[in-house]
JSON list of C-alpha atoms in Angstrom, two decimals:
[
{"chain": "A", "resi": 30, "resn": "MET", "atom": "CA", "xyz": [-13.76, 4.21, -4.00]},
{"chain": "A", "resi": 31, "resn": "PHE", "atom": "CA", "xyz": [-12.01, 1.03, -2.90]},
{"chain": "A", "resi": 32, "resn": "GLU", "atom": "CA", "xyz": [-10.90, 0.58, 0.72]},
{"chain": "A", "resi": 33, "resn": "HIS", "atom": "CA", "xyz": [-9.06, -2.28, 2.38]},
{"chain": "A", "resi": 34, "resn": "GLU", "atom": "CA", "xyz": [-7.71, -2.69, 5.89]},
{"chain": "A", "resi": 35, "resn": "THR", "atom": "CA", "xyz": [-4.90, -4.89, 7.10]},
{"chain": "A", "resi": 36, "resn": "LYS", "atom": "CA", "xyz": [-3.00, -5.26, 10.35]},
{"chain": "A", "resi": 37, "resn": "ILE", "atom": "CA", "xyz": [0.71, -5.75, 10.87]},
{"chain": "A", "resi": 38, "resn": "ARG", "atom": "CA", "xyz": [2.86, -5.95, 14.00]},
{"chain": "A", "resi": 39, "resn": "VAL", "atom": "CA", "xyz": [5.92, -3.71, 14.29]},
{"chain": "A", "resi": 40, "resn": "LEU", "atom": "CA", "xyz": [8.98, -5.95, 14.32]},
{"chain": "A", "resi": 41, "resn": "TYR", "atom": "CA", "xyz": [11.93, -5.37, 16.64]},
{"chain": "A", "resi": 42, "resn": "SER", "atom": "CA", "xyz": [14.23, -5.21, 13.60]},
{"chain": "A", "resi": 43, "resn": "ASP", "atom": "CA", "xyz": [12.17, -2.25, 12.29]},
{"chain": "A", "resi": 44, "resn": "THR", "atom": "CA", "xyz": [12.73, -0.08, 15.35]},
{"chain": "A", "resi": 45, "resn": "ASP", "atom": "CA", "xyz": [15.48, 2.30, 16.42]},
{"chain": "A", "resi": 46, "resn": "GLN", "atom": "CA", "xyz": [17.24, 2.51, 19.77]},
{"chain": "A", "resi": 47, "resn": "MET", "atom": "CA", "xyz": [14.24, 4.32, 21.28]},
{"chain": "A", "resi": 48, "resn": "GLY", "atom": "CA", "xyz": [11.89, 1.47, 20.33]},
{"chain": "A", "resi": 49, "resn": "TYR", "atom": "CA", "xyz": [10.17, 3.60, 17.66]},
{"chain": "A", "resi": 50, "resn": "MET", "atom": "CA", "xyz": [9.62, 2.28, 14.17]},
{"chain": "A", "resi": 51, "resn": "TYR", "atom": "CA", "xyz": [12.37, 3.60, 11.90]},
{"chain": "A", "resi": 52, "resn": "TYR", "atom": "CA", "xyz": [10.94, 5.99, 9.31]},
{"chain": "A", "resi": 53, "resn": "GLY", "atom": "CA", "xyz": [12.60, 4.21, 6.38]},
{"chain": "A", "resi": 54, "resn": "ASP", "atom": "CA", "xyz": [10.82, 0.95, 7.19]},
{"chain": "A", "resi": 55, "resn": "TYR", "atom": "CA", "xyz": [7.34, 2.38, 6.63]},
{"chain": "A", "resi": 56, "resn": "ALA", "atom": "CA", "xyz": [7.68, 1.82, 2.87]},
{"chain": "A", "resi": 57, "resn": "LYS", "atom": "CA", "xyz": [7.72, -1.96, 3.27]},
{"chain": "A", "resi": 58, "resn": "TYR", "atom": "CA", "xyz": [4.63, -1.78, 5.51]},
{"chain": "A", "resi": 59, "resn": "PHE", "atom": "CA", "xyz": [2.87, 0.21, 2.77]},
{"chain": "A", "resi": 60, "resn": "GLU", "atom": "CA", "xyz": [3.95, -2.41, 0.26]},
{"chain": "A", "resi": 61, "resn": "PHE", "atom": "CA", "xyz": [2.51, -5.11, 2.52]},
{"chain": "A", "resi": 62, "resn": "ALA", "atom": "CA", "xyz": [-0.81, -3.23, 2.78]},
{"chain": "A", "resi": 63, "resn": "ARG", "atom": "CA", "xyz": [-0.89, -2.64, -0.99]},
{"chain": "A", "resi": 64, "resn": "THR", "atom": "CA", "xyz": [-0.23, -6.29, -1.85]},
{"chain": "A", "resi": 65, "resn": "GLU", "atom": "CA", "xyz": [-2.88, -7.45, 0.63]},
{"chain": "A", "resi": 66, "resn": "ALA", "atom": "CA", "xyz": [-5.37, -5.00, -0.92]},
{"chain": "A", "resi": 67, "resn": "ILE", "atom": "CA", "xyz": [-4.67, -6.45, -4.37]},
{"chain": "A", "resi": 68, "resn": "ARG", "atom": "CA", "xyz": [-4.82, -9.98, -2.93]},
{"chain": "A", "resi": 69, "resn": "SER", "atom": "CA", "xyz": [-8.34, -9.21, -1.69]},
{"chain": "A", "resi": 70, "resn": "PHE", "atom": "CA", "xyz": [-9.40, -9.32, -5.38]},
{"chain": "A", "resi": 71, "resn": "GLY", "atom": "CA", "xyz": [-7.98, -12.84, -5.69]},
{"chain": "A", "resi": 72, "resn": "LEU", "atom": "CA", "xyz": [-4.96, -11.47, -7.54]},
{"chain": "A", "resi": 73, "resn": "THR", "atom": "CA", "xyz": [-1.27, -11.33, -6.58]},
{"chain": "A", "resi": 74, "resn": "TYR", "atom": "CA", "xyz": [1.69, -9.23, -7.70]},
{"chain": "A", "resi": 75, "resn": "LYS", "atom": "CA", "xyz": [3.28, -12.48, -8.79]},
{"chain": "A", "resi": 76, "resn": "GLU", "atom": "CA", "xyz": [0.37, -13.18, -11.16]},
{"chain": "A", "resi": 77, "resn": "LEU", "atom": "CA", "xyz": [0.60, -9.64, -12.57]},
{"chain": "A", "resi": 78, "resn": "GLU", "atom": "CA", "xyz": [4.29, -10.16, -13.24]},
{"chain": "A", "resi": 79, "resn": "GLU", "atom": "CA", "xyz": [3.64, -13.58, -14.76]},
{"chain": "A", "resi": 80, "resn": "SER", "atom": "CA", "xyz": [1.21, -11.85, -17.15]},
{"chain": "A", "resi": 81, "resn": "GLY", "atom": "CA", "xyz": [4.05, -9.53, -18.21]},
{"chain": "A", "resi": 82, "resn": "VAL", "atom": "CA", "xyz": [3.21, -6.41, -16.18]},
{"chain": "A", "resi": 83, "resn": "MET", "atom": "CA", "xyz": [5.26, -4.94, -13.34]},
{"chain": "A", "resi": 84, "resn": "MET", "atom": "CA", "xyz": [4.36, -2.03, -11.07]},
{"chain": "A", "resi": 85, "resn": "PRO", "atom": "CA", "xyz": [7.38, 0.08, -10.11]},
{"chain": "A", "resi": 86, "resn": "VAL", "atom": "CA", "xyz": [6.87, 2.88, -7.58]},
{"chain": "A", "resi": 87, "resn": "LEU", "atom": "CA", "xyz": [6.97, 6.34, -9.15]},
{"chain": "A", "resi": 88, "resn": "SER", "atom": "CA", "xyz": [6.52, 8.34, -5.94]},
{"chain": "A", "resi": 89, "resn": "LEU", "atom": "CA", "xyz": [6.11, 7.93, -2.19]},
{"chain": "A", "resi": 90, "resn": "ASN", "atom": "CA", "xyz": [4.91, 10.80, 0.01]},
{"chain": "A", "resi": 91, "resn": "THR", "atom": "CA", "xyz": [4.72, 10.25, 3.76]},
{"chain": "A", "resi": 92, "resn": "LYS", "atom": "CA", "xyz": [3.73, 12.43, 6.70]},
{"chain": "A", "resi": 93, "resn": "TYR", "atom": "CA", "xyz": [4.61, 11.17, 10.17]},
{"chain": "A", "resi": 94, "resn": "ILE", "atom": "CA", "xyz": [2.15, 12.39, 12.80]},
{"chain": "A", "resi": 95, "resn": "GLY", "atom": "CA", "xyz": [3.06, 10.15, 15.73]},
{"chain": "A", "resi": 96, "resn": "PRO", "atom": "CA", "xyz": [5.32, 7.16, 16.42]},
{"chain": "A", "resi": 97, "resn": "ALA", "atom": "CA", "xyz": [4.72, 3.47, 15.93]},
{"chain": "A", "resi": 98, "resn": "LYS", "atom": "CA", "xyz": [6.45, 1.41, 18.60]},
{"chain": "A", "resi": 99, "resn": "TYR", "atom": "CA", "xyz": [7.92, -2.04, 18.84]},
{"chain": "A", "resi": 100, "resn": "ASP", "atom": "CA", "xyz": [5.22, -4.74, 19.06]},
{"chain": "A", "resi": 101, "resn": "ASP", "atom": "CA", "xyz": [2.37, -2.34, 18.18]},
{"chain": "A", "resi": 102, "resn": "VAL", "atom": "CA", "xyz": [-0.26, -3.90, 15.96]},
{"chain": "A", "resi": 103, "resn": "LEU", "atom": "CA", "xyz": [-0.87, -1.25, 13.32]},
{"chain": "A", "resi": 104, "resn": "ARG", "atom": "CA", "xyz": [-4.06, -0.96, 11.29]},
{"chain": "A", "resi": 105, "resn": "ILE", "atom": "CA", "xyz": [-3.36, 0.26, 7.77]},
{"chain": "A", "resi": 106, "resn": "LYS", "atom": "CA", "xyz": [-6.24, 1.50, 5.66]},
{"chain": "A", "resi": 107, "resn": "THR", "atom": "CA", "xyz": [-5.47, 1.46, 1.93]},
{"chain": "A", "resi": 108, "resn": "CYS", "atom": "CA", "xyz": [-7.64, 3.43, -0.50]},
{"chain": "A", "resi": 109, "resn": "ILE", "atom": "CA", "xyz": [-7.88, 3.75, -4.26]},
{"chain": "A", "resi": 110, "resn": "LYS", "atom": "CA", "xyz": [-10.02, 6.80, -4.97]},
{"chain": "A", "resi": 111, "resn": "LYS", "atom": "CA", "xyz": [-10.04, 6.71, -8.76]},
{"chain": "A", "resi": 112, "resn": "LEU", "atom": "CA", "xyz": [-9.75, 4.08, -11.45]},
{"chain": "A", "resi": 113, "resn": "PRO", "atom": "CA", "xyz": [-6.22, 3.63, -12.76]},
{"chain": "A", "resi": 114, "resn": "GLY", "atom": "CA", "xyz": [-4.99, 4.32, -16.26]},
{"chain": "A", "resi": 115, "resn": "THR", "atom": "CA", "xyz": [-1.25, 3.80, -16.75]},
{"chain": "A", "resi": 116, "resn": "ARG", "atom": "CA", "xyz": [-0.74, 4.82, -13.11]},
{"chain": "A", "resi": 117, "resn": "ILE", "atom": "CA", "xyz": [-2.44, 3.85, -9.89]},
{"chain": "A", "resi": 118, "resn": "LEU", "atom": "CA", "xyz": [-2.54, 5.95, -6.71]},
{"chain": "A", "resi": 119, "resn": "PHE", "atom": "CA", "xyz": [-2.73, 4.22, -3.34]},
{"chain": "A", "resi": 120, "resn": "GLU", "atom": "CA", "xyz": [-3.46, 6.27, -0.21]},
{"chain": "A", "resi": 121, "resn": "TYR", "atom": "CA", "xyz": [-2.76, 4.95, 3.27]},
{"chain": "A", "resi": 122, "resn": "GLU", "atom": "CA", "xyz": [-3.69, 5.84, 6.83]},
{"chain": "A", "resi": 123, "resn": "VAL", "atom": "CA", "xyz": [-1.86, 4.12, 9.68]},
{"chain": "A", "resi": 124, "resn": "PHE", "atom": "CA", "xyz": [-3.47, 3.80, 13.11]},
{"chain": "A", "resi": 125, "resn": "ASN", "atom": "CA", "xyz": [-1.79, 2.72, 16.35]},
{"chain": "A", "resi": 126, "resn": "PRO", "atom": "CA", "xyz": [-3.37, 0.24, 18.83]},
{"chain": "A", "resi": 127, "resn": "GLU", "atom": "CA", "xyz": [-5.29, 3.12, 20.45]},
{"chain": "A", "resi": 128, "resn": "ASP", "atom": "CA", "xyz": [-6.80, 3.81, 16.98]},
{"chain": "A", "resi": 129, "resn": "LYS", "atom": "CA", "xyz": [-4.97, 7.14, 16.71]},
{"chain": "A", "resi": 130, "resn": "LEU", "atom": "CA", "xyz": [-3.91, 8.23, 13.22]},
{"chain": "A", "resi": 131, "resn": "ILE", "atom": "CA", "xyz": [-0.10, 8.25, 13.23]},
{"chain": "A", "resi": 132, "resn": "THR", "atom": "CA", "xyz": [0.94, 8.30, 9.56]},
{"chain": "A", "resi": 133, "resn": "ILE", "atom": "CA", "xyz": [-0.49, 9.18, 6.17]},
{"chain": "A", "resi": 134, "resn": "CYS", "atom": "CA", "xyz": [1.06, 8.30, 2.84]},
{"chain": "A", "resi": 135, "resn": "ASP", "atom": "CA", "xyz": [0.40, 7.95, -0.85]},
{"chain": "A", "resi": 136, "resn": "THR", "atom": "CA", "xyz": [2.26, 5.98, -3.47]},
{"chain": "A", "resi": 137, "resn": "THR", "atom": "CA", "xyz": [1.93, 6.20, -7.22]},
{"chain": "A", "resi": 138, "resn": "LEU", "atom": "CA", "xyz": [2.85, 3.11, -9.21]},
{"chain": "A", "resi": 139, "resn": "VAL", "atom": "CA", "xyz": [3.12, 2.73, -12.98]},
{"chain": "A", "resi": 140, "resn": "PHE", "atom": "CA", "xyz": [2.01, -0.29, -14.99]},
{"chain": "A", "resi": 141, "resn": "VAL", "atom": "CA", "xyz": [4.97, -1.27, -17.16]},
{"chain": "A", "resi": 142, "resn": "ASP", "atom": "CA", "xyz": [5.26, -3.93, -19.87]},
{"chain": "A", "resi": 143, "resn": "MET", "atom": "CA", "xyz": [8.12, -6.15, -18.73]},
{"chain": "A", "resi": 144, "resn": "LYS", "atom": "CA", "xyz": [9.31, -6.84, -22.28]},
{"chain": "A", "resi": 145, "resn": "THR", "atom": "CA", "xyz": [9.34, -3.28, -23.62]},
{"chain": "A", "resi": 146, "resn": "GLY", "atom": "CA", "xyz": [9.85, -1.36, -20.37]},
{"chain": "A", "resi": 147, "resn": "LYS", "atom": "CA", "xyz": [7.10, 1.05, -21.49]},
{"chain": "A", "resi": 148, "resn": "PRO", "atom": "CA", "xyz": [3.98, 2.13, -19.58]},
{"chain": "A", "resi": 149, "resn": "VAL", "atom": "CA", "xyz": [0.76, 0.28, -20.35]},
{"chain": "A", "resi": 150, "resn": "LEU", "atom": "CA", "xyz": [-2.84, 0.59, -19.23]},
{"chain": "A", "resi": 151, "resn": "CYS", "atom": "CA", "xyz": [-3.97, -1.14, -16.05]},
{"chain": "A", "resi": 152, "resn": "PRO", "atom": "CA", "xyz": [-4.41, -4.85, -16.81]},
{"chain": "A", "resi": 153, "resn": "GLU", "atom": "CA", "xyz": [-8.00, -6.06, -17.04]},
{"chain": "A", "resi": 154, "resn": "VAL", "atom": "CA", "xyz": [-7.37, -8.63, -14.27]},
{"chain": "A", "resi": 155, "resn": "LEU", "atom": "CA", "xyz": [-7.00, -5.70, -11.86]},
{"chain": "A", "resi": 156, "resn": "LEU", "atom": "CA", "xyz": [-9.26, -3.14, -13.55]},
{"chain": "A", "resi": 157, "resn": "THR", "atom": "CA", "xyz": [-12.32, -5.40, -13.72]},
{"chain": "A", "resi": 158, "resn": "PRO", "atom": "CA", "xyz": [-12.64, -6.07, -9.96]},
{"chain": "A", "resi": 159, "resn": "LEU", "atom": "CA", "xyz": [-11.82, -2.42, -9.18]},
{"chain": "A", "resi": 160, "resn": "GLN", "atom": "CA", "xyz": [-14.60, -1.12, -11.44]},
{"chain": "A", "resi": 161, "resn": "SER", "atom": "CA", "xyz": [-17.29, -2.59, -9.16]},
{"chain": "A", "resi": 162, "resn": "PHE", "atom": "CA", "xyz": [-16.23, -0.12, -6.44]},
{"chain": "A", "resi": 163, "resn": "PHE", "atom": "CA", "xyz": [-16.71, 2.88, -8.72]},
{"chain": "A", "resi": 164, "resn": "LYS", "atom": "CA", "xyz": [-20.20, 2.24, -10.08]},
{"chain": "A", "resi": 165, "resn": "HIS", "atom": "CA", "xyz": [-22.67, 4.91, -9.05]}
]
């Protein structure tokens, strides 16, 4: 299993009139956590796209347990629990500054050939570093 943690501060522009983070803005925080997790392998989304593979989101499932507030520094734990094939599942846990779990989410992304628009297997540049986390 692969795990990565990142921190991000809740921006004023991402909050509602009550000072709580707007539910629709969580998706971009999950994207931030996901890209930072991939970056931890020395790889970027940009490099994946330059190699001809894009990763559109197939599904996003979120459960809100408690609020995130303006200026909170959130800790987002991102997990990949199984090696990807044509799809990759990211799971997230979001913790507030008091280290209380406030949100859980998972996103499924599909590896797609940018020329054909068809699903492809996970590129080796991502699969190879991931495999080291799944050796028994």
